[in-house]
Short mmCIF file of C-alpha atoms in Angstrom, two decimals:
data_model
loop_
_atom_site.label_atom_id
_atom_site.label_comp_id
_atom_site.label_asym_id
_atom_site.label_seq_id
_atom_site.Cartn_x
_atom_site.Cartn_y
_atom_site.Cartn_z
CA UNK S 415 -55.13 -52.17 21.91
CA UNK S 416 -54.67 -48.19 21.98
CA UNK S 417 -50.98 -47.40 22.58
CA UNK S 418 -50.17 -45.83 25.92
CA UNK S 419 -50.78 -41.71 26.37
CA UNK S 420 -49.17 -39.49 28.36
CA UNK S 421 -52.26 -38.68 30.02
CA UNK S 422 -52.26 -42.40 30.73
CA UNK S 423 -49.04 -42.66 32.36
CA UNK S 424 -49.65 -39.51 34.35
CA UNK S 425 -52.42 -41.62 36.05
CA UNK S 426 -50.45 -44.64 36.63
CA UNK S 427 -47.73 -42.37 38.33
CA UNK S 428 -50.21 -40.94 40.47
CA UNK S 429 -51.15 -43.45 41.62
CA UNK S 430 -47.82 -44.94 42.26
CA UNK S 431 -48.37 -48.41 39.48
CA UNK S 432 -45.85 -46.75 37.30
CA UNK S 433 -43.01 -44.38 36.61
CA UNK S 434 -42.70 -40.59 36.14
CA UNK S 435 -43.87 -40.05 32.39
CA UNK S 436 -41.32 -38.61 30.31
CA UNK S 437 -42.22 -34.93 28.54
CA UNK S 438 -41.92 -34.50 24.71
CA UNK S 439 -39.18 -32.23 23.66
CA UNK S 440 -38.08 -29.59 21.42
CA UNK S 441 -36.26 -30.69 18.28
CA UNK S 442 -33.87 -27.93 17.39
CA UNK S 443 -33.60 -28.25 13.86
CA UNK S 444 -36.96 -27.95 13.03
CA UNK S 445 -38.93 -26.57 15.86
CA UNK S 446 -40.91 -30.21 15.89
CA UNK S 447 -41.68 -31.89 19.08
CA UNK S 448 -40.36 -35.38 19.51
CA UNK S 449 -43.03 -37.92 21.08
CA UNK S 450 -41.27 -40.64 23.15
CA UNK S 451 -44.03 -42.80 21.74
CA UNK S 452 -42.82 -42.33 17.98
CA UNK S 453 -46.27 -39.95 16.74
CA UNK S 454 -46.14 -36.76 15.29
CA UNK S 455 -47.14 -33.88 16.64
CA UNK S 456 -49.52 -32.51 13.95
CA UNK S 457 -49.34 -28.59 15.54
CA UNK S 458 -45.28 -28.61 15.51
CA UNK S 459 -44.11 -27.00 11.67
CA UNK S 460 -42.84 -28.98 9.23
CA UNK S 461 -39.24 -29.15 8.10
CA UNK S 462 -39.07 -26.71 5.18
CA UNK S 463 -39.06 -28.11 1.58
CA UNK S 464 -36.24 -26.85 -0.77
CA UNK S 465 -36.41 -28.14 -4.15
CA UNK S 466 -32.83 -28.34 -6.09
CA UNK S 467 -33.64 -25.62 -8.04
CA UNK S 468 -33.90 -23.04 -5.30
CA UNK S 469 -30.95 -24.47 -3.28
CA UNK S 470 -27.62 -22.59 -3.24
CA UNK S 471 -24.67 -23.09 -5.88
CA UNK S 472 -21.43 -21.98 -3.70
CA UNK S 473 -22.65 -20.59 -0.56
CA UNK S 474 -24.68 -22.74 0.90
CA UNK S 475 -22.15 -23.70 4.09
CA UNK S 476 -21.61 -19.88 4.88
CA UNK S 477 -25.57 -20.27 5.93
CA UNK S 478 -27.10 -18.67 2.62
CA UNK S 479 -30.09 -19.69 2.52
CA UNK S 480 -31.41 -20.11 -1.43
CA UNK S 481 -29.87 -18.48 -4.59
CA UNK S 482 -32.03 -15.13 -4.20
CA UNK S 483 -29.32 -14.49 -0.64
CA UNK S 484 -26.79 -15.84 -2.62
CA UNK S 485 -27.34 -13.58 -5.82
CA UNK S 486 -27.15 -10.84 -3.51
CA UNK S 487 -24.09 -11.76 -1.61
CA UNK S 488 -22.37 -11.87 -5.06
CA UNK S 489 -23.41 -8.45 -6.10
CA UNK S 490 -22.19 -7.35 -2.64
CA UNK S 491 -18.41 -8.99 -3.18
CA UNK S 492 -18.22 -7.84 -7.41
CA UNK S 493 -19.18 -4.21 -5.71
CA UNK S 494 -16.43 -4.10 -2.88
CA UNK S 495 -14.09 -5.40 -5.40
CA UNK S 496 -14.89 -3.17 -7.90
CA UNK S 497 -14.97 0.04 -5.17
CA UNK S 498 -11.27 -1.05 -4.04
CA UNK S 499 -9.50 -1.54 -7.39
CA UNK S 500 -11.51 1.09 -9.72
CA UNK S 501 -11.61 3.66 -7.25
CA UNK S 502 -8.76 5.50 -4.46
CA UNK S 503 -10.80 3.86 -1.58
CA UNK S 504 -7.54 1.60 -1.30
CA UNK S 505 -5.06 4.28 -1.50
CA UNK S 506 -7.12 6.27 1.29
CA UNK S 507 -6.61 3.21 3.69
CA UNK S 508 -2.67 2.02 3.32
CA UNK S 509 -2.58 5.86 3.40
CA UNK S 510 -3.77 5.86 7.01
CA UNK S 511 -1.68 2.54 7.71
CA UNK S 512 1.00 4.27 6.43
CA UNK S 513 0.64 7.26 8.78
CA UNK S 514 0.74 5.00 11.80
CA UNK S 515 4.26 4.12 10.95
CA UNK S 516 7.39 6.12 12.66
CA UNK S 517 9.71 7.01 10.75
CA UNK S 518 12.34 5.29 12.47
CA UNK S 519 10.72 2.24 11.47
CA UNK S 520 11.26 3.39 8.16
CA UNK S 521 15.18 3.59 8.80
CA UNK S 522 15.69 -0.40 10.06
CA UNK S 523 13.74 -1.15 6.73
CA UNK S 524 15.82 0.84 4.53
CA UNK S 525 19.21 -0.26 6.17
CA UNK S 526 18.01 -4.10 6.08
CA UNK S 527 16.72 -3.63 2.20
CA UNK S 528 20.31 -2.00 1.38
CA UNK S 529 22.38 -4.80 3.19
CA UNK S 530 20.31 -7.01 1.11
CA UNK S 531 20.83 -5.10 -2.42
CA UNK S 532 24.60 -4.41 -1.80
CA UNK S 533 25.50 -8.56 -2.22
CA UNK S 534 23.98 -8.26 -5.76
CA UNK S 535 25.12 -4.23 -6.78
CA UNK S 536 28.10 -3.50 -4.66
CA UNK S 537 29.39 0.13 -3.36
CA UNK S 538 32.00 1.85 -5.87
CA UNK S 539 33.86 5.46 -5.62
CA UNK S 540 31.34 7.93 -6.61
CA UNK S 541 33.48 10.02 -9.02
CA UNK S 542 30.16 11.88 -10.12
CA UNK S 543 29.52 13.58 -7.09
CA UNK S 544 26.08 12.02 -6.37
CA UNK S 545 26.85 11.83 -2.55
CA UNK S 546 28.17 15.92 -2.83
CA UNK S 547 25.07 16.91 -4.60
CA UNK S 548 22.55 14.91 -2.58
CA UNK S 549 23.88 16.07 0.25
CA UNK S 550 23.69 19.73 -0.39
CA UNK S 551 20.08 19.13 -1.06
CA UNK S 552 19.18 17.94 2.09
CA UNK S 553 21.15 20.98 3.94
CA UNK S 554 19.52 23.54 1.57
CA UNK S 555 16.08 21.97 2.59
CA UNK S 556 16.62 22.21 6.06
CA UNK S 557 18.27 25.31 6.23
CA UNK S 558 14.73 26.78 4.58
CA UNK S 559 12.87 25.35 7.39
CA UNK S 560 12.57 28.78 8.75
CA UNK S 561 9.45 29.29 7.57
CA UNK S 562 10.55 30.70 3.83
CA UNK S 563 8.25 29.22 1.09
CA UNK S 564 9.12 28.93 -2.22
CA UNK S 565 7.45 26.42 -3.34
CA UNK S 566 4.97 28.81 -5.04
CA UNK S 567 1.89 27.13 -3.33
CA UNK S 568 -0.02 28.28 -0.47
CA UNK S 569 2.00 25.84 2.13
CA UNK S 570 5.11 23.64 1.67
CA UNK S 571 4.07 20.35 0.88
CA UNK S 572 3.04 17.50 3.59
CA UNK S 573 6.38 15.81 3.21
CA UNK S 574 8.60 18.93 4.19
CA UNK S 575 8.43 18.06 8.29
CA UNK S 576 9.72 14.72 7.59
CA UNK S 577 13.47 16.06 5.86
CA UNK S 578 15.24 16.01 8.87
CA UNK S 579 14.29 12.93 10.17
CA UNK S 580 15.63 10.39 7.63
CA UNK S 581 18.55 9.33 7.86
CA UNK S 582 20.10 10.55 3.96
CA UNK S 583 22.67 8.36 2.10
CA UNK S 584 23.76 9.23 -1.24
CA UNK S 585 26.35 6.59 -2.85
CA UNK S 586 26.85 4.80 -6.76
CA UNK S 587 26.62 0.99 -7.22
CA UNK S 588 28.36 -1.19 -9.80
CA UNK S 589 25.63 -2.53 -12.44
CA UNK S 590 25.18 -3.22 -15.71
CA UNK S 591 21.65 -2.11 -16.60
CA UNK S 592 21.07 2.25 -15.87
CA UNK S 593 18.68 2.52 -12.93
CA UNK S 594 18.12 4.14 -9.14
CA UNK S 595 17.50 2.69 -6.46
CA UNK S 596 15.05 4.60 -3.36
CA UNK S 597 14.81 2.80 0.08
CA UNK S 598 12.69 3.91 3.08
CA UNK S 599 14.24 5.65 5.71
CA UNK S 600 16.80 7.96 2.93
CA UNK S 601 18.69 5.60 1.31
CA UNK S 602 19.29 6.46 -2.49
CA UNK S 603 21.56 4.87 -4.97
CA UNK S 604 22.16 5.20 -8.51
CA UNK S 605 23.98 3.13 -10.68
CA UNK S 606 27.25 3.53 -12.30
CA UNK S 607 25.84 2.46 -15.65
CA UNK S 608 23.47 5.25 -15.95
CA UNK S 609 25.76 7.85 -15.42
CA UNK S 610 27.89 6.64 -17.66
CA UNK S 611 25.22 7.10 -20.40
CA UNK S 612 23.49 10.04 -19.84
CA UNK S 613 26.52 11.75 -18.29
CA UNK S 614 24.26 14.23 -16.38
CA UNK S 615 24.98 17.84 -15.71
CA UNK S 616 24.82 18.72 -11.66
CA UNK S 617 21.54 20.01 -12.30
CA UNK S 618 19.80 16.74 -13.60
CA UNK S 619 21.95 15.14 -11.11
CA UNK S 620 19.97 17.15 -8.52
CA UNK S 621 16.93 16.51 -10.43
CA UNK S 622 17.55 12.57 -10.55
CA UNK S 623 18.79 12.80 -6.39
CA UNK S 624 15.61 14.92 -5.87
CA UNK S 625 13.82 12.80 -7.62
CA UNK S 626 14.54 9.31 -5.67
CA UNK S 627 14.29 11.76 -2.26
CA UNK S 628 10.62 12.17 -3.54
CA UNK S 629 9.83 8.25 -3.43
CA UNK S 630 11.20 8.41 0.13
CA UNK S 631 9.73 11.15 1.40
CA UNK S 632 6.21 9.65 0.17
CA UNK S 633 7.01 6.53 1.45
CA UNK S 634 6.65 5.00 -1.88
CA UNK S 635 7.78 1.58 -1.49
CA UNK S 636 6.30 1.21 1.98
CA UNK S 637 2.79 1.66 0.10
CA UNK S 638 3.22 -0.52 -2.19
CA UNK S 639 4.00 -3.03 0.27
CA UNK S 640 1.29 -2.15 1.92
CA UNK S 641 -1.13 -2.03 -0.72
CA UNK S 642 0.12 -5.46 -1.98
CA UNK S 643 -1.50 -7.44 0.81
CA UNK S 644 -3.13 -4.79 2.91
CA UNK S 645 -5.87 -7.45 4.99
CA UNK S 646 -2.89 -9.53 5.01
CA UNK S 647 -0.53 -7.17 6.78
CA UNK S 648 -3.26 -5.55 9.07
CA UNK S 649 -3.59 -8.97 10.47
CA UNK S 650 -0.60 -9.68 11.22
CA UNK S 651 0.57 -6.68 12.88
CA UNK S 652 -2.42 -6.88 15.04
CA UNK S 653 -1.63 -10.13 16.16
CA UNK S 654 2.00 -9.89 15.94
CA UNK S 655 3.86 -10.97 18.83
CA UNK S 656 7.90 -11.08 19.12
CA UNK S 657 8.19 -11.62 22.36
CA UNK S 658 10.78 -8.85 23.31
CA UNK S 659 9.20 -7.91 26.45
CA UNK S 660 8.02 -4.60 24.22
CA UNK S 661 4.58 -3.98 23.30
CA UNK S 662 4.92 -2.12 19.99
CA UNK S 663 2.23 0.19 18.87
CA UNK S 664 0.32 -1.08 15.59
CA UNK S 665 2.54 1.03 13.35
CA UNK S 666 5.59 -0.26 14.96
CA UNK S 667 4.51 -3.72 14.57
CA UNK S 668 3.41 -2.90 10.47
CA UNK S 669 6.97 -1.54 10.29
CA UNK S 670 8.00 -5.10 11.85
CA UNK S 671 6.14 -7.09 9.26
CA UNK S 672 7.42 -5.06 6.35
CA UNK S 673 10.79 -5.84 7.17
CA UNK S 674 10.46 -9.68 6.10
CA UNK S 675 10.06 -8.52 2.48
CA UNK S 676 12.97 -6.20 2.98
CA UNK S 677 15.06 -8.01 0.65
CA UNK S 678 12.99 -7.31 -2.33
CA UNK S 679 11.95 -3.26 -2.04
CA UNK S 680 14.91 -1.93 -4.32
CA UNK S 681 14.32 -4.22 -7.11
CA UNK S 682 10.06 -3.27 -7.24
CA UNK S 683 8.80 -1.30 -9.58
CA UNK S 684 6.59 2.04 -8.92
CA UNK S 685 3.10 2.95 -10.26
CA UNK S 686 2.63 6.00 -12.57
CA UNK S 687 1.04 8.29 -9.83
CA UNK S 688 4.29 7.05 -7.87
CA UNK S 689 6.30 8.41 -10.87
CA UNK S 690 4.17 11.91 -10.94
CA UNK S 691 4.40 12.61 -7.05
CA UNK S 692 8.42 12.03 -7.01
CA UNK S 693 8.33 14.20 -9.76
CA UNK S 694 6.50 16.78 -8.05
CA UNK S 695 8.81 16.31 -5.55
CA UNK S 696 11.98 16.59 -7.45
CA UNK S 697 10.63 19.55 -8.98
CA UNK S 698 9.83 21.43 -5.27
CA UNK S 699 12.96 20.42 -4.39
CA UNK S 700 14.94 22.17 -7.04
CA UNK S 701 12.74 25.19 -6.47
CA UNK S 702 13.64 25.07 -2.66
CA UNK S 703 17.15 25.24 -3.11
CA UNK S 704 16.97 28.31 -4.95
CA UNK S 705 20.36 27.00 -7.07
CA UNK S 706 18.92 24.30 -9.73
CA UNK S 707 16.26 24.98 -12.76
CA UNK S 708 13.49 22.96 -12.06
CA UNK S 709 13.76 22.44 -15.78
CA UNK S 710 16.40 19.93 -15.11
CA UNK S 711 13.90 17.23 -14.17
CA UNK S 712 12.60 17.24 -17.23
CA UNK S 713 15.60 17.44 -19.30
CA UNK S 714 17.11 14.31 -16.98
CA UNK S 715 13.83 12.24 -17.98
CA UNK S 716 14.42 13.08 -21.71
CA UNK S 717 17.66 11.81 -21.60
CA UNK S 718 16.94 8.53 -19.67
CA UNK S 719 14.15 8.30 -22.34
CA UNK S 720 16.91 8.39 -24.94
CA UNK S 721 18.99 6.10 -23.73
CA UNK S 722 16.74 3.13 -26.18
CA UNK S 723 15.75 5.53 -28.96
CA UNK S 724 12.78 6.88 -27.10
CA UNK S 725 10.86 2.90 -26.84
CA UNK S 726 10.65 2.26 -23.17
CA UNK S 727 12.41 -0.68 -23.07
CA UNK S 728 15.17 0.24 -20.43
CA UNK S 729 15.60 -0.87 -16.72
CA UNK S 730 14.88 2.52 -15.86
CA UNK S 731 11.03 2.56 -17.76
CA UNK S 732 10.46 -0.72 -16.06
CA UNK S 733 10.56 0.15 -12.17
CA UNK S 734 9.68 4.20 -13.25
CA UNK S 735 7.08 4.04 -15.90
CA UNK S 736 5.20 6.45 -18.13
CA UNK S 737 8.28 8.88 -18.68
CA UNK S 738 7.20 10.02 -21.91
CA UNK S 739 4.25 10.99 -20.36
CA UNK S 740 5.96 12.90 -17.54
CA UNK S 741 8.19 14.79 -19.38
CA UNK S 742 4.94 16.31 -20.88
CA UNK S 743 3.32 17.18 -17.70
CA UNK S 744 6.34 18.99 -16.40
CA UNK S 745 6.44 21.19 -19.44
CA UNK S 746 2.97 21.85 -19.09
CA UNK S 747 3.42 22.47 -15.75
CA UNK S 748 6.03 25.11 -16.98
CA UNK S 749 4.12 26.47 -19.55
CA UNK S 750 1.10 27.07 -16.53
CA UNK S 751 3.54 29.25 -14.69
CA UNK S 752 3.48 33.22 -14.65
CA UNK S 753 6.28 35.03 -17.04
CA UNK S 754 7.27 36.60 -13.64
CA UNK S 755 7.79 33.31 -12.05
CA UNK S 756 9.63 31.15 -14.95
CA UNK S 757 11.98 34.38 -15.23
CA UNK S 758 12.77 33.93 -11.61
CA UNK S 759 13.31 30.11 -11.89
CA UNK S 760 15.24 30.60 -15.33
CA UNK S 761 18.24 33.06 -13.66
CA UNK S 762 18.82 29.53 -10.86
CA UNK S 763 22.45 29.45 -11.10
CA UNK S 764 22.93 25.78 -12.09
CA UNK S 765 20.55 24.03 -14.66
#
């Protein structure tokens, strides 16, 4: 007996002595046709053959194909990796996050990171003057803001809008270890330990004040952050949601998700091109004031670099590194300077 065709059927419906003949149809995996009456549709392609050693090792659910896609998607992820930590390409994009944040974001994280560090390093009478000096710093700066430049560049540098708009605190905590402390939004702190040991002259007070203003004005800490878990903290402040009946802007809502690490930004270390640009900082700042040697920064780093025989080993080198390092480039950056110039900065009242 030959099995029943479709051609078959189609007769038998025709002619009304059967019912409607049913169609093959597609099967999706493989592009093969399936035959109600179990045979194989010799035109329809065959399910490709993979043998094991052409199948993929890790990717194969991501829909990678064989190891030649697979070898290829690993080259692509060792290159990104390797073009985000060897390169600036991740400094160029928490740099634009960064940008998106107001600075009055920056003030609710520095006052929330200073409630938090003032349980462990409490507030004590500042018989050094730190909160003096600081602020006559700030009201030199922003009494230049008429347009004077003496920074000895072509233009003030980026930071010099932004003076104004912190809100500055100067103050001295109690601790046993010599450090300072930089929060976002102005807040600077220094502790009474290392100005009992290095017993600073007002001028490398001013240089260690100007100093700490430098990691705020470049938003130091918030880049770090930032940097730390960039995809991470993209994502969230895209979706971020509090329900306030506000719709923040996406640098409002970064500013939002930076504040849950809050607690930790005064005890975090900073890289050495963190340590360089406050430097830089300090050392416009000094200029700026037209009262300080710029000199001073340098001879405040060489005495914090004192304070352990010259080693490294003090609180201070571990959250500011490379000071040895520093010192150097500042006095090469003095030694760069026209006669005209360090004769100028030289007859600065206080040093």
């Amino acid at each position: 007996l030959r099995p029943p065709t479709m051609a078959t059927d189609q007769r038998a419906y025709d002619t009304g002595n059967g019912p409607r003949p049913r169609r093959p149809r597609q099967d999706t995996r493989y592009g093969q046709r399936y035959d109600p009456y179990g045979r194989s549709d010799e035109r329809a392609p065959k399910p490709p053959r993979r043998s094991r050693r052409d199948s993929p090792l890790f990717f194969g659910r991501l829909g990678v194909q064989n190891r030649r896609q697979e070898l290829y998607l690993v080259l692509v992820l060792v290159c990104s990796s390797l073009a985000w930590y060897l390169t600036p390409l991740s400094d160029y994009v928490a740099e634009y996050v960064l940008e998106t944040i107001p600075i009055e974001s920056d003030i609710v994280l520095g006052s929330e990171a200073m409630a938090s560090l003032s349980v462990k390093y409490p507030e004590i009478i500042d018989r050094w003057g730190v909160d003096r000096v600081g602020r006559e710093l700030v009201s030199s700066l922003i009494d230049n803001e008429d347009g004077r430049n003496n920074f000895g560049t072509t233009s003030p540098p980026p930071w010099r809008d932004d003076i104004r708009r912190h809100r500055w605190s100067f103050g001295v905590v109690r601790a046993d270890f010599a450090n300072a402390f930089a929060l976002p939004g102005g807040v600077v702190r220094v502790t009474d330990s290392l100005l009992r040991q290095i017993q600073p002259t007002e001028g490398e007070l001013a240089a260690l004040l100007g100093h700490e203003m430098g990691h705020v004005l470049r938003r130091h800490s918030q880049r770090r952050e930032v940097k730390r878990n960039l995809a991470g903290t993209v994502l969230r402040a895209l979706t971020y949601e509090d329900h306030d009946g506000y719709d923040e802007t996406f640098g409002e809502a970064v500013g939002e998700v930076l504040l849950k690490g809050a607690a930790w930004l005064g005890e975090q270390g900073f890289s050495r091109r963190d340590e360089y640009e406050a430097d830089e900082a300090a050392w416009d700042i000094l200029v700026e004031t037209e009262t300080y040697d710029p000199r001073s920064v340098a001879a405040m780093l060489a005495k914090l670099w004192s304070l352990e025989g010259g080693n490294g080993k003090t609180r201070w080198e571990s959250t500011h590194p490379g000071t040895a390092d520093r010192i150097q480039a500042l006095q090469d950056k003095w030694d760069s300077l026209d006669w005209r110039e360090q004769k100028r900065l030289s007859h600065f009242p206080k040093g």
